[in-house]
mmCIF file with all atom_site columns, C-alpha atoms in Angstrom:
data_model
loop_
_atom_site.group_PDB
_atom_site.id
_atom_site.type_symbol
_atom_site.label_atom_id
_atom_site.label_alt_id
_atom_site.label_comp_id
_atom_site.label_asym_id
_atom_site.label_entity_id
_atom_site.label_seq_id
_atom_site.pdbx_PDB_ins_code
_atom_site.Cartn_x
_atom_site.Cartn_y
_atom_site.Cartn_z
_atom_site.occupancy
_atom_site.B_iso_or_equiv
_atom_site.pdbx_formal_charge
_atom_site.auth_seq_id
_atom_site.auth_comp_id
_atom_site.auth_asym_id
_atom_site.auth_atom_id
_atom_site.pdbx_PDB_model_num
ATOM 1   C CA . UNK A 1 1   ? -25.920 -17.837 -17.201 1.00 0.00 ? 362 UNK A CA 1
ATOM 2   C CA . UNK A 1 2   ? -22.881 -17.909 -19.319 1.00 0.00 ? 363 UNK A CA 1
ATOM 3   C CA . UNK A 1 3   ? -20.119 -18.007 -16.802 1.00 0.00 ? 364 UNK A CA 1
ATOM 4   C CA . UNK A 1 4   ? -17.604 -15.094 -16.928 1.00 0.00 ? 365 UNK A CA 1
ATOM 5   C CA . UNK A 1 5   ? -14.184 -16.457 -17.294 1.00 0.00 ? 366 UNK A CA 1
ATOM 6   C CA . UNK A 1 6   ? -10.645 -14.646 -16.120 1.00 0.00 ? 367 UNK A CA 1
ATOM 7   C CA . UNK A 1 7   ? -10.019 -13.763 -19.481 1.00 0.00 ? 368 UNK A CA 1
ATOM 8   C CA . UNK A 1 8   ? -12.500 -11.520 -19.890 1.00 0.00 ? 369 UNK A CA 1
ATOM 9   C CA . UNK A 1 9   ? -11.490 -10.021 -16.611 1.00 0.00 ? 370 UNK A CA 1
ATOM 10  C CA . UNK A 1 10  ? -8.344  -9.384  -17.766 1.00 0.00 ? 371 UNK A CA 1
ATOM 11  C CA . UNK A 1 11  ? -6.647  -5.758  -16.845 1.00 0.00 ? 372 UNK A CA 1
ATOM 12  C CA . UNK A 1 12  ? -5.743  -4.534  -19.996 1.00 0.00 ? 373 UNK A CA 1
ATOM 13  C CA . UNK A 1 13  ? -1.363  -4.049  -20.377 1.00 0.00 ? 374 UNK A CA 1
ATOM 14  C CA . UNK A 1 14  ? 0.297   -0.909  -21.583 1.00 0.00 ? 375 UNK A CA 1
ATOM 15  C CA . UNK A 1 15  ? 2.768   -1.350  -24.226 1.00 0.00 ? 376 UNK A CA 1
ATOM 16  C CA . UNK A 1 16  ? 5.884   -0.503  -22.879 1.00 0.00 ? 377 UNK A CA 1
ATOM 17  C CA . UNK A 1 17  ? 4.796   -0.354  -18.786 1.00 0.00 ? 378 UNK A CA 1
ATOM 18  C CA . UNK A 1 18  ? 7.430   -2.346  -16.999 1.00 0.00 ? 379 UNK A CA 1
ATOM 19  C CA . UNK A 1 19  ? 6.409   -2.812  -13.197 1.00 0.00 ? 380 UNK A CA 1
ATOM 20  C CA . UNK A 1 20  ? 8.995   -0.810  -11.086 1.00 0.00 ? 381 UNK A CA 1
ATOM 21  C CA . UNK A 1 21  ? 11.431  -2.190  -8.662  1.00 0.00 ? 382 UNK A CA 1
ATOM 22  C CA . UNK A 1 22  ? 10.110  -3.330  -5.512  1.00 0.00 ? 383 UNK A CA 1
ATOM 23  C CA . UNK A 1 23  ? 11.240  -1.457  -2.168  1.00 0.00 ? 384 UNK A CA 1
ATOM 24  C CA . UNK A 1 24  ? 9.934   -1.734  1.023   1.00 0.00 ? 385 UNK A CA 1
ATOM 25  C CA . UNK A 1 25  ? 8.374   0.925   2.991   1.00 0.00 ? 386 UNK A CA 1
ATOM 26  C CA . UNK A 1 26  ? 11.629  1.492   4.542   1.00 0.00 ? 387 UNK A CA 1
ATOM 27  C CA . UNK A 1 27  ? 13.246  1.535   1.865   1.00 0.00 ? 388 UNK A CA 1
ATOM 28  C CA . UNK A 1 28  ? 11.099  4.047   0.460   1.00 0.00 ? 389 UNK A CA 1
ATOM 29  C CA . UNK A 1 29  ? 10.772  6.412   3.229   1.00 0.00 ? 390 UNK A CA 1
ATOM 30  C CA . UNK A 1 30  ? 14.671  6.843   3.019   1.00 0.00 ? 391 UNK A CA 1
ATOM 31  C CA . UNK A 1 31  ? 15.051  7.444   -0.946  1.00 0.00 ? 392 UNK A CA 1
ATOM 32  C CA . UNK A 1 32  ? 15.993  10.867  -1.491  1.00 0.00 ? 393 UNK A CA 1
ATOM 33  C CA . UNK A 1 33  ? 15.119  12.645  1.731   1.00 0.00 ? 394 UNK A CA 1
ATOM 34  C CA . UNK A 1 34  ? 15.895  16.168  0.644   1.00 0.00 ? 395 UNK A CA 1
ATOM 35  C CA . UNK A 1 35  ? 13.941  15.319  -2.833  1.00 0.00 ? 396 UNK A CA 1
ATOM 36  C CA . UNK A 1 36  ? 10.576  17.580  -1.983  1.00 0.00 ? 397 UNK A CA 1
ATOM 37  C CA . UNK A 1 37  ? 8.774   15.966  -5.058  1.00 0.00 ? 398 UNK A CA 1
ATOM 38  C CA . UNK A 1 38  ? 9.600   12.920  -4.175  1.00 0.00 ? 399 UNK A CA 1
ATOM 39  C CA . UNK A 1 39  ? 7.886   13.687  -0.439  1.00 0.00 ? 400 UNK A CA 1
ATOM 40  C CA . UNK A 1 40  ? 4.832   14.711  -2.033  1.00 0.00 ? 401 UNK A CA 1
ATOM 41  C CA . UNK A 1 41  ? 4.481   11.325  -3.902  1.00 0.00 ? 402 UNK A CA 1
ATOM 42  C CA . UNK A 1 42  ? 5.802   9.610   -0.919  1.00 0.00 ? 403 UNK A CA 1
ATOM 43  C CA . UNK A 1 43  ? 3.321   11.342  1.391   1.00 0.00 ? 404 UNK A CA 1
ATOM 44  C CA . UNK A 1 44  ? -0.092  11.005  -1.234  1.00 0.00 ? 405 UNK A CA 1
ATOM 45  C CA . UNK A 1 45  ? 0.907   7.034   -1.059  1.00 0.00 ? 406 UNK A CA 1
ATOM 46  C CA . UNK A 1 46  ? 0.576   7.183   2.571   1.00 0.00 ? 407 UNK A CA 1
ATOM 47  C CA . UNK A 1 47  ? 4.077   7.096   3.730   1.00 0.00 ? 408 UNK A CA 1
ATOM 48  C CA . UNK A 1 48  ? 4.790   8.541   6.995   1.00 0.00 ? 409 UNK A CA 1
ATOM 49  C CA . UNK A 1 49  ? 6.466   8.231   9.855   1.00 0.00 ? 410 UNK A CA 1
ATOM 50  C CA . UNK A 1 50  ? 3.639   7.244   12.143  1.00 0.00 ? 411 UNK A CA 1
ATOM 51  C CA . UNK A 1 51  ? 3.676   3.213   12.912  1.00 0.00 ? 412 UNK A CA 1
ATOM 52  C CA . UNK A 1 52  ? 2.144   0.496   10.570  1.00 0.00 ? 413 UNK A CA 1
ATOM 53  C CA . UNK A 1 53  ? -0.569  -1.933  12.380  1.00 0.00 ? 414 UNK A CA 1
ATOM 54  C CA . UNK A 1 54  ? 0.706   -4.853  13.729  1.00 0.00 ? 415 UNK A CA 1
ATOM 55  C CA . UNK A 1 55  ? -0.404  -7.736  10.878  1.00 0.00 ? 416 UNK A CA 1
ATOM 56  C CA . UNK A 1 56  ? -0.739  -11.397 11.830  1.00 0.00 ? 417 UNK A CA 1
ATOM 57  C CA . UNK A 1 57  ? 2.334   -12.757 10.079  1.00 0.00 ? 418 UNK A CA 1
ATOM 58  C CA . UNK A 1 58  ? 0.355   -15.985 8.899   1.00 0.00 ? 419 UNK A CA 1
ATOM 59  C CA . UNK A 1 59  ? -1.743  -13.490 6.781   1.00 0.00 ? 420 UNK A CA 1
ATOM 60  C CA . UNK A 1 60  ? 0.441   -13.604 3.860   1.00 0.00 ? 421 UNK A CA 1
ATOM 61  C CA . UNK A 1 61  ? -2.385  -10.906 2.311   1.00 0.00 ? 422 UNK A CA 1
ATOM 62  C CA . UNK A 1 62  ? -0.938  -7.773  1.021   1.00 0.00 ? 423 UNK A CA 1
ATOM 63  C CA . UNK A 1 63  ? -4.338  -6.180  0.116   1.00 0.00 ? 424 UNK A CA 1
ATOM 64  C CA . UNK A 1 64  ? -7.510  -7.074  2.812   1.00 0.00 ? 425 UNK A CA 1
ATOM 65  C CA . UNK A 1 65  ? -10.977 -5.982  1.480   1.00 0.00 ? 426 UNK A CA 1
ATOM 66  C CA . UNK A 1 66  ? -13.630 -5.453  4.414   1.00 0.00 ? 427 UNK A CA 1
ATOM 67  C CA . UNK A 1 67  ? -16.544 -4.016  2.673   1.00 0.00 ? 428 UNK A CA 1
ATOM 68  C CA . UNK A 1 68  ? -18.230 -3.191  -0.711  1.00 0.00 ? 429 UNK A CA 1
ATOM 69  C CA . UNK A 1 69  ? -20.872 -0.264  -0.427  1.00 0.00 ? 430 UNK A CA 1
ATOM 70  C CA . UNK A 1 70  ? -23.327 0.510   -3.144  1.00 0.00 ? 431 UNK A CA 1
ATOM 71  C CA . UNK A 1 71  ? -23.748 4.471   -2.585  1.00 0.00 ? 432 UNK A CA 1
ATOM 72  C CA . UNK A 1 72  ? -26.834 6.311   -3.920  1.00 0.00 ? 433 UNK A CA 1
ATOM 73  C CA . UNK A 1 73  ? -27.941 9.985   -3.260  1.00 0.00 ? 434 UNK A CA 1
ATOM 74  C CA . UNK A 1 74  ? -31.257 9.956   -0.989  1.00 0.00 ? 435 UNK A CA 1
ATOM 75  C CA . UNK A 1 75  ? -30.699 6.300   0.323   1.00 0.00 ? 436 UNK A CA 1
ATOM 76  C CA . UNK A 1 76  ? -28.742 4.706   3.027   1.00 0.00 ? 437 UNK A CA 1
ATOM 77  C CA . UNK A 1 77  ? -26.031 2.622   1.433   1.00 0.00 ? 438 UNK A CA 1
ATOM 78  C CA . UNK A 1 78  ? -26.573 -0.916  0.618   1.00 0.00 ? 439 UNK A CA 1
ATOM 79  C CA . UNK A 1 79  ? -23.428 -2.296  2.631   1.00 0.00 ? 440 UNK A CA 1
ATOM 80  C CA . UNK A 1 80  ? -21.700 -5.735  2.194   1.00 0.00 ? 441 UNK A CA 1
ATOM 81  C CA . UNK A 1 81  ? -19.320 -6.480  5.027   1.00 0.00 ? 442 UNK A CA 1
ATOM 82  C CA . UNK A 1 82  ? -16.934 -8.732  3.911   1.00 0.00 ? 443 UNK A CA 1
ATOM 83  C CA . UNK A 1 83  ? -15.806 -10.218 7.312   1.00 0.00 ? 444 UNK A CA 1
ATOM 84  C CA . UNK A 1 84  ? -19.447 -12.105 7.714   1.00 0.00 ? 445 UNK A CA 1
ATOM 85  C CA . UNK A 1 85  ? -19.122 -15.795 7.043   1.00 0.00 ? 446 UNK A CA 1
ATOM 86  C CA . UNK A 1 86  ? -20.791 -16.678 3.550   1.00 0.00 ? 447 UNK A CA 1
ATOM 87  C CA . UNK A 1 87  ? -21.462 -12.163 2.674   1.00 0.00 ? 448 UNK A CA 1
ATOM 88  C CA . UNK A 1 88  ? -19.404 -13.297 -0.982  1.00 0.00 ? 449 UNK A CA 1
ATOM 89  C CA . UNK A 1 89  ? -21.787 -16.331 -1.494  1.00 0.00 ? 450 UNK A CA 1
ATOM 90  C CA . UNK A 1 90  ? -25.126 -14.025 -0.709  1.00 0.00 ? 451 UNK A CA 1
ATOM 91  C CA . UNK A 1 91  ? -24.308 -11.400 -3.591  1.00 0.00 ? 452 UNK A CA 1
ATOM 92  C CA . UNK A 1 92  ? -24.999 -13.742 -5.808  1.00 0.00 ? 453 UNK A CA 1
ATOM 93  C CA . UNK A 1 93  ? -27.567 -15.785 -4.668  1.00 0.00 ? 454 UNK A CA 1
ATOM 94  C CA . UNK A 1 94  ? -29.488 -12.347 -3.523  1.00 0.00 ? 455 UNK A CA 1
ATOM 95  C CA . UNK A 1 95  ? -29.593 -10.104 -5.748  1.00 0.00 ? 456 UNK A CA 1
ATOM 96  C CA . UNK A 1 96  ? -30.296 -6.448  -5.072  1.00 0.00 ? 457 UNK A CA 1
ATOM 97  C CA . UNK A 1 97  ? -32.582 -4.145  -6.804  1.00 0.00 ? 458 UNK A CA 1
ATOM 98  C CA . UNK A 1 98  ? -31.186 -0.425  -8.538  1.00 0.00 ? 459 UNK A CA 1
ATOM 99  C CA . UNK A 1 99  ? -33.895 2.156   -10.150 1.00 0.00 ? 460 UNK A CA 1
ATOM 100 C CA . UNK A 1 100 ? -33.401 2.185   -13.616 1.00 0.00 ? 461 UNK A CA 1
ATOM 101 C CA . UNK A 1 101 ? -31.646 5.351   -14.484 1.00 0.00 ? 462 UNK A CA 1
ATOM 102 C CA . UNK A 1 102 ? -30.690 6.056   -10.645 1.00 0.00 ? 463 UNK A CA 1
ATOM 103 C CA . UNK A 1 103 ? -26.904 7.562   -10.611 1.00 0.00 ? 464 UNK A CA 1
ATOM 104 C CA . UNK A 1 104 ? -25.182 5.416   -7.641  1.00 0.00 ? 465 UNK A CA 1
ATOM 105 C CA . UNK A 1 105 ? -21.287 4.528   -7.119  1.00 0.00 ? 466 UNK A CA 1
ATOM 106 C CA . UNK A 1 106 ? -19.333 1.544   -5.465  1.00 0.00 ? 467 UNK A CA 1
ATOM 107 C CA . UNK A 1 107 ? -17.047 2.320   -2.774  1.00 0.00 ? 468 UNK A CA 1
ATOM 108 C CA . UNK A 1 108 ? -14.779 -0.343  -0.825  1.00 0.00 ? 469 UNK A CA 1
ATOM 109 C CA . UNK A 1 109 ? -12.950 -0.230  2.504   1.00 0.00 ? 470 UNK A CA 1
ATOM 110 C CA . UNK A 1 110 ? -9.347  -2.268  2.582   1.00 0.00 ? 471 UNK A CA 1
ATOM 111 C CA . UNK A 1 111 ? -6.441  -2.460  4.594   1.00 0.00 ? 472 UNK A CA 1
ATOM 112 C CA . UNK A 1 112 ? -2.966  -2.593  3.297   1.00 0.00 ? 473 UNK A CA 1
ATOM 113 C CA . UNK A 1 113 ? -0.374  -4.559  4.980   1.00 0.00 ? 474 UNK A CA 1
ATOM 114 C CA . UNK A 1 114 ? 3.183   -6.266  4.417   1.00 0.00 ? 475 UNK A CA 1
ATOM 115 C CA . UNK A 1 115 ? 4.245   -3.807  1.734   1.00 0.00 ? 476 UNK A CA 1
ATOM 116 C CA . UNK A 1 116 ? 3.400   -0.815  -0.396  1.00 0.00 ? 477 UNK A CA 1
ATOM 117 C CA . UNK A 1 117 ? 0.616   -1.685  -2.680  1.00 0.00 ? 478 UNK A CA 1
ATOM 118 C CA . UNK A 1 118 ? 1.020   -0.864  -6.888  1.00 0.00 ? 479 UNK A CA 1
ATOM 119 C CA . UNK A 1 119 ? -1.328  0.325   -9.563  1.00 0.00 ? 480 UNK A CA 1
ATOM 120 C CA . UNK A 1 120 ? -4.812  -1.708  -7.678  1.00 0.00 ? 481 UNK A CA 1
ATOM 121 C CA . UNK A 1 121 ? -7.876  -1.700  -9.811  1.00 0.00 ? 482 UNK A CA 1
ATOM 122 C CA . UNK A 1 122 ? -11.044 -3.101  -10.177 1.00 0.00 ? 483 UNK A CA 1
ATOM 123 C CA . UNK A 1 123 ? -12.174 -4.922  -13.267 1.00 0.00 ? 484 UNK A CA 1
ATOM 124 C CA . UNK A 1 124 ? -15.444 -5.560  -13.516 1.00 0.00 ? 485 UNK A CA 1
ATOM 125 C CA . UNK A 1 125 ? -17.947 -7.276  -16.438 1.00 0.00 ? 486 UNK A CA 1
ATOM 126 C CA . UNK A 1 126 ? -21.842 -7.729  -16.815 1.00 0.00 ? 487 UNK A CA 1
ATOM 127 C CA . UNK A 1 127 ? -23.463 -10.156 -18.687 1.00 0.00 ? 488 UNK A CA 1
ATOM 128 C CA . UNK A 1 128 ? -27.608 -10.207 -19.609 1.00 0.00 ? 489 UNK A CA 1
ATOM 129 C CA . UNK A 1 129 ? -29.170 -13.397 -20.502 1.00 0.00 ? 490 UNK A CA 1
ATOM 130 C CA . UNK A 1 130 ? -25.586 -14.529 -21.081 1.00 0.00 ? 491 UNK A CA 1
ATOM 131 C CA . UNK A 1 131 ? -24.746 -11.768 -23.388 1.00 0.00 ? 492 UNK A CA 1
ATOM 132 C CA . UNK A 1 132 ? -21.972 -8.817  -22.397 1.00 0.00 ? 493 UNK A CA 1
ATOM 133 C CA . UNK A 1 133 ? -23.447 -5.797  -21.636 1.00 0.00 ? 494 UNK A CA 1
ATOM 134 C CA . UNK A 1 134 ? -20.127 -3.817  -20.246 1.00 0.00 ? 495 UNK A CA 1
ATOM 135 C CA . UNK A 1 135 ? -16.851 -4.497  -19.091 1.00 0.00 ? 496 UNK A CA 1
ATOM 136 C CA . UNK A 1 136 ? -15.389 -1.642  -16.993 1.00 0.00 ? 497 UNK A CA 1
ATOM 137 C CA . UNK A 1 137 ? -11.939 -0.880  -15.558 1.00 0.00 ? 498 UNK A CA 1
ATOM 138 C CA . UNK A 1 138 ? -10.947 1.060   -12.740 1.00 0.00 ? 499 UNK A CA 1
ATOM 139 C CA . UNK A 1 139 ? -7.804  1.834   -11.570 1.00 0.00 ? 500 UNK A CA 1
ATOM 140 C CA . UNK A 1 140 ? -7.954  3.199   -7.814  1.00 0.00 ? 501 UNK A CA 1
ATOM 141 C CA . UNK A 1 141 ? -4.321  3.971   -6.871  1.00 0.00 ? 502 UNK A CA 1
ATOM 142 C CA . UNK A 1 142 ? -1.474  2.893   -4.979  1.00 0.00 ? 503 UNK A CA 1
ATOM 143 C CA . UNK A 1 143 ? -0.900  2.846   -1.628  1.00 0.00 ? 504 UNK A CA 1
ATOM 144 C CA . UNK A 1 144 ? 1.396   2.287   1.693   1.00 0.00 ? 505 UNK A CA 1
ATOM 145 C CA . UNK A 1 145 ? 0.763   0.028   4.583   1.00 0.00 ? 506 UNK A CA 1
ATOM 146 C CA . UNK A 1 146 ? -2.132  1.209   6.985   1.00 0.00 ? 507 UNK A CA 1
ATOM 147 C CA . UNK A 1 147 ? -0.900  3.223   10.072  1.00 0.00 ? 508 UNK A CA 1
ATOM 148 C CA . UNK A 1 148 ? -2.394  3.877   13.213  1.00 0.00 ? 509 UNK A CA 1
ATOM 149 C CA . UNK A 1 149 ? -2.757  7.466   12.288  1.00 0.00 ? 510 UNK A CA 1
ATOM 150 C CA . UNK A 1 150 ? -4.407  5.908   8.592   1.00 0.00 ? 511 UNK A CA 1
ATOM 151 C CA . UNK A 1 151 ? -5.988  2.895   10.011  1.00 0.00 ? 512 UNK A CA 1
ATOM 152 C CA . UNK A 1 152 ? -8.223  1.822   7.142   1.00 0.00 ? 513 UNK A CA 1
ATOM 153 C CA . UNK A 1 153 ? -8.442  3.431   3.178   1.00 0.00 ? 514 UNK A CA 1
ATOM 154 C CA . UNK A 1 154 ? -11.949 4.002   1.576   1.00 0.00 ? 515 UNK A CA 1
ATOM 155 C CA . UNK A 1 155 ? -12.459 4.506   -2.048  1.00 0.00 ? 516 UNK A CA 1
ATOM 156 C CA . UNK A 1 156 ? -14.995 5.754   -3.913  1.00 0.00 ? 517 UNK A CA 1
ATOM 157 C CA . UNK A 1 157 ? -15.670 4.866   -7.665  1.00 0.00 ? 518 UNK A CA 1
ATOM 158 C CA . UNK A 1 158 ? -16.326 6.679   -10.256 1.00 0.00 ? 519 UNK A CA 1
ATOM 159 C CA . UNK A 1 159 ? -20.421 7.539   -10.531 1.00 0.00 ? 520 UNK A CA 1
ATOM 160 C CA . UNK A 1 160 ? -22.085 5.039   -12.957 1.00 0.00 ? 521 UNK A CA 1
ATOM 161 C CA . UNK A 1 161 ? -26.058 5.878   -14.098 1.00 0.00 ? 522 UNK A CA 1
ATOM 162 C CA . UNK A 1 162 ? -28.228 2.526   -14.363 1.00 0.00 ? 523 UNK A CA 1
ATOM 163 C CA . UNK A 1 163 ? -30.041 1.795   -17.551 1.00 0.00 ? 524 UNK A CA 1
ATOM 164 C CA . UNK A 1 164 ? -33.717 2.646   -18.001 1.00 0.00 ? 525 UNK A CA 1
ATOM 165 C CA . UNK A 1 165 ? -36.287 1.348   -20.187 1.00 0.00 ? 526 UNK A CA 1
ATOM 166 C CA . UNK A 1 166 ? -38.430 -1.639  -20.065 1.00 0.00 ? 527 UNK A CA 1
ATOM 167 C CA . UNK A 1 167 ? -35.668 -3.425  -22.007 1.00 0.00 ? 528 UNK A CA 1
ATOM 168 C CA . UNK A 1 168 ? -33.097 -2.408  -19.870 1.00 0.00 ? 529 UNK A CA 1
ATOM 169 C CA . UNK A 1 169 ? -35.196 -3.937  -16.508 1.00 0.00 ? 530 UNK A CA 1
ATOM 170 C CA . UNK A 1 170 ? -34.277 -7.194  -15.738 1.00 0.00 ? 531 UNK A CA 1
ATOM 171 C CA . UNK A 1 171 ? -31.944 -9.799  -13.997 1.00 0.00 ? 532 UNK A CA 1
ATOM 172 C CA . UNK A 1 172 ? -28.304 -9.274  -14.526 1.00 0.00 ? 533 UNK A CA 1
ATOM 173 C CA . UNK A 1 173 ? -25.024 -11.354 -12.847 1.00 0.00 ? 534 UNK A CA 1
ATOM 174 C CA . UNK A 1 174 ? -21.673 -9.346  -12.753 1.00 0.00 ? 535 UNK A CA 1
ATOM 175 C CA . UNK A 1 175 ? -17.807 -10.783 -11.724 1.00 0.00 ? 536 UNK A CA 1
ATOM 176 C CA . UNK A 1 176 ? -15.622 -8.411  -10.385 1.00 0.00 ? 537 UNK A CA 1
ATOM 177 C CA . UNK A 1 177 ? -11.824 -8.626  -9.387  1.00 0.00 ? 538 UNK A CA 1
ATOM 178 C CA . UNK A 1 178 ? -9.250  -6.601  -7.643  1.00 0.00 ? 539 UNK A CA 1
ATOM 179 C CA . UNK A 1 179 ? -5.819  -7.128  -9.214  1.00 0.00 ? 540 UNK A CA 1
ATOM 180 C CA . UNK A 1 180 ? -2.758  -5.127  -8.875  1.00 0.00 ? 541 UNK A CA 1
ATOM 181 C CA . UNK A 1 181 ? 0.263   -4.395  -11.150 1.00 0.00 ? 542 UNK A CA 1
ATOM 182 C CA . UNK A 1 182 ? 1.688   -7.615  -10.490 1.00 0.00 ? 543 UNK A CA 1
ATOM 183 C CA . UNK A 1 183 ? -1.419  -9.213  -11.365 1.00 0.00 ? 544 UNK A CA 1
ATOM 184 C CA . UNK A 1 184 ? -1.932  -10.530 -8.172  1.00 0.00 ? 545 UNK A CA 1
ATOM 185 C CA . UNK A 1 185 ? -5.834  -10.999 -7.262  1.00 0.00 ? 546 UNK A CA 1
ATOM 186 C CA . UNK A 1 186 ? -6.829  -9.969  -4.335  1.00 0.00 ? 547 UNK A CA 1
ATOM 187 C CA . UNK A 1 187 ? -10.195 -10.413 -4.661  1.00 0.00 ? 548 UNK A CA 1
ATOM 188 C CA . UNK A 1 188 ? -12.601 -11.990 -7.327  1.00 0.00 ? 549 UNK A CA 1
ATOM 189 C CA . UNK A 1 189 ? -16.265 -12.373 -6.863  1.00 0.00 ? 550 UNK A CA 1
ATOM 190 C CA . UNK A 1 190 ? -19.778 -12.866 -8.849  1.00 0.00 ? 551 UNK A CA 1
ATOM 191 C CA . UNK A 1 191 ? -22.742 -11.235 -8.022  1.00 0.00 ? 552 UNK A CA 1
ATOM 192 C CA . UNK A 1 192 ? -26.065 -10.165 -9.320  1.00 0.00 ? 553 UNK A CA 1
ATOM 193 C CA . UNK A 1 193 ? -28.925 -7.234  -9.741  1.00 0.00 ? 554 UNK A CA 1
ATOM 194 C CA . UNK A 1 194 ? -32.271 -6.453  -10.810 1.00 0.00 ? 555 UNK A CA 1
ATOM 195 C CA . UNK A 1 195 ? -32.956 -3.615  -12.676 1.00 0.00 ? 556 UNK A CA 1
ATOM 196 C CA . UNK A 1 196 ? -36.151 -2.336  -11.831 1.00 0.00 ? 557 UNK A CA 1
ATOM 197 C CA . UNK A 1 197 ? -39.060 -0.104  -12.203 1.00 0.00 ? 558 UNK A CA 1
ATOM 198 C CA . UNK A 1 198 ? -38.469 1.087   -8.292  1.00 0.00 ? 559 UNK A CA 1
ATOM 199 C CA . UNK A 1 199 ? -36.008 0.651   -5.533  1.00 0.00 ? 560 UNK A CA 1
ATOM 200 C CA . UNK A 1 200 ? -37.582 -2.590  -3.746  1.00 0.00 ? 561 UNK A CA 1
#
C-alpha cells in the first residue's frame, strides 16, 4: 500500500481562527461568575465544581484514548481497547470485515486530564489499492478535565453507510489521528477492513 503521510491528515485551518488564550480550569471556573451564558458554555464543557481525578504527574498526556468501538445496529460492537499491549499494532495487521452497504458509526472513550481540552477532532483517510477513496474530518468538541462525578467522556461519530457493489468489496487500509486546536496529536494510527459480501 501507498503509505498515508501527515499531510494528507492534515486538519484543514480557518482563515482568520486564532486559537484563544489558554486558562486553566481554575481560571475558567472563576471568569465571570454572574455571566449565565457564560455558565452554560462553562457547564456543556464539563466544568463544575465536583473534583478532577487525581492524574499521574509523569503522564504529561492531556488527551488519553481507551477505546475505539465500531457500532452497528443488530450487532454487538466490535471493541478495541486501547490499554491491551500491541491492540494499535492488531488493527492493522487484522483487519475486520463490514457488510457492504451496512450503516455503522465509530465511537471512542477518552479521559481528559491536566487542562481543558480545545476544538479535538478526528481526521481520518482511506486509501484502495493505494488510491484515495475519502478523507473525512470530524470535529468532536471541547472539553474539561474528567471529574469523579464525569469520570470518563464517550463520543459517538457521525453515522457513515459502507459501500456496496462487487467493486466496492475488497481490502482497504485507513490512518486516523486525533489532533486538537493546537495541533497537538494525541493519537495517530493505521488500520485496515474488508468490505464484504457478509459480516464474517
Amino acid at each position: 500500500m501507498a503509505s498515508i503521510g501527515d499531510e494528507e491528515l492534515a486538519a484543514s485551518k480557518t482563515d482568520g481562527f486564532k486559537v484563544g488564550e489558554k486558562k486553566t480550569v481554575e481560571e475558567y471556573a472563576k471568569l465571570d461568575q454572574n455571566d449565565e451564558s457564560l455558565n452554560r458554555w462553562k457547564a456543556s464543557l464539563g466544568i463544575s465544581n465536583s473534583p478532577t481525578l487525581p492524574v499521574d504527574p509523569k503522564d504529561a498526556r492531556r488527551c488519553v484514548i481507551h477505546s475505539l468501538a465500531l457500532e452497528t445496529a443488530g450487532r454487538p460492537d466490535i471493541v478495541i481497547d486501547l490499554s491491551v499491549p500491541g491492540a494499535l499494532e492488531s488493527l492493522r495487521s487484522k483487519p475486520f470485515a463490514i457488510k457492504e452497504g451496512a450503516k455503522f458509526r465509530m465511537k471512542a472513550t477518552f479521559k481528559v486530564q491536566h487542562d481543558v481540552l480545545s476544538g479535538l477532532k478526528f481526521l481520518q483517510v482511506v486509501k484502495r489499492k493505494g488510491i484515495r477513496v475519502s478523507k473525512d474530518e470530524e470535529m468532536l468538541g471541547s472539553y474539561a478535565p474528567n471529574t469523579q462525578e464525569n469520570p470518563i467522556y464517550e463520543k459517538k461519530f457521525a453515522e457513515d453507510e459502507a459501500p456496496s457493489g462487487m467493486l466496492a468489496r475488497g481490502h482497504y487500509e485507513a490512518a486516523s489521528r486525533f489532533v486538537d486546536d493546537d495541533d497537538q496529536e494525541h493519537l495517530k494510527f493505521d488500520w485496515s477492513f474488508d468490505i464484504a459480501k457478509d459480516w464474517k
